[in-house]
Amino acid sequence: MNKDELIKKAKELMNEGNFDKAKEFVEMHKDDLGEYYEKAKALLASDKIDGLMDKFKKFF
């Protein structure tokens, strides 16, 4: 898989709500991701927080 495919797969996992699997996937492929590794980690952190915020907003 190239870098774009790896990022796409990580995004798919996140969109399915599989944050832990996405994080594990990124960690497994950190050497393949190279410079994108830090960006992918940041994306996972921000999407997880945003997703939780969206869930809480529905209650209020």
C-alpha positions as MATLAB code, in Angstrom:
seq = 'MNKDELIKKAKELMNEGNFDKAKEFVEMHKDDLGEYYEKAKALLASDKIDGLMDKFKKFF';
ca = [
       0.000    0.000    0.000;
       1.182    3.497   -0.712;
       0.811    6.419    1.711;
      -2.469    7.613    0.229;
      -4.000    4.146    0.502;
      -2.841    3.837    4.102;
      -4.381    7.178    5.041;
      -7.597    6.248    3.214;
      -7.825    2.967    5.136;
      -7.239    4.748    8.456;
      -9.994    7.254    7.599;
     -12.371    4.431    6.690;
     -11.752    2.781   10.042;
     -12.393    6.079   11.835;
     -15.584    6.729    9.872;
     -16.827    3.310   10.962;
     -16.156    4.316   14.573;
     -13.196    1.966   14.942;
     -10.829    4.512   16.505;
      -8.756    1.904   18.295;
      -8.349   -0.153   15.126;
      -7.448    2.975   13.170;
      -4.847    3.921   15.771;
      -3.431    0.390   15.722;
      -3.372    0.431   11.902;
      -1.457    3.729   11.855;
       1.015    2.422   14.439;
       1.577   -0.769   12.439;
       2.316    1.251    9.302;
       4.220    4.166   10.823;
       7.381    3.325    8.870;
       5.392    3.174    5.627;
       3.661    6.472    6.398;
       6.932    8.317    6.976;
       6.235   12.042    7.307;
       2.464   11.380    7.290;
       2.675    9.410   10.538;
       2.475   12.483   12.802;
      -0.345   13.943   10.701;
      -2.269   10.674   10.932;
      -1.832   10.570   14.711;
      -3.094   14.144   15.005;
      -6.049   13.322   12.771;
      -6.964   10.369   14.968;
      -6.823   12.498   18.085;
      -8.900   15.344   16.643;
     -11.501   13.100   14.993;
     -12.007   11.123   18.167;
     -12.577   14.293   20.162;
     -14.834   15.798   17.488;
     -16.864   12.593   17.322;
     -17.396   12.597   21.060;
     -18.387   16.263   20.988;
     -20.951   15.547   18.268;
     -22.453   12.742   20.352;
     -22.770   15.001   23.384;
     -24.331   17.785   21.296;
     -27.176   15.451   20.355;
     -28.151   15.142   23.997;
     -28.428   18.911   24.556;
];
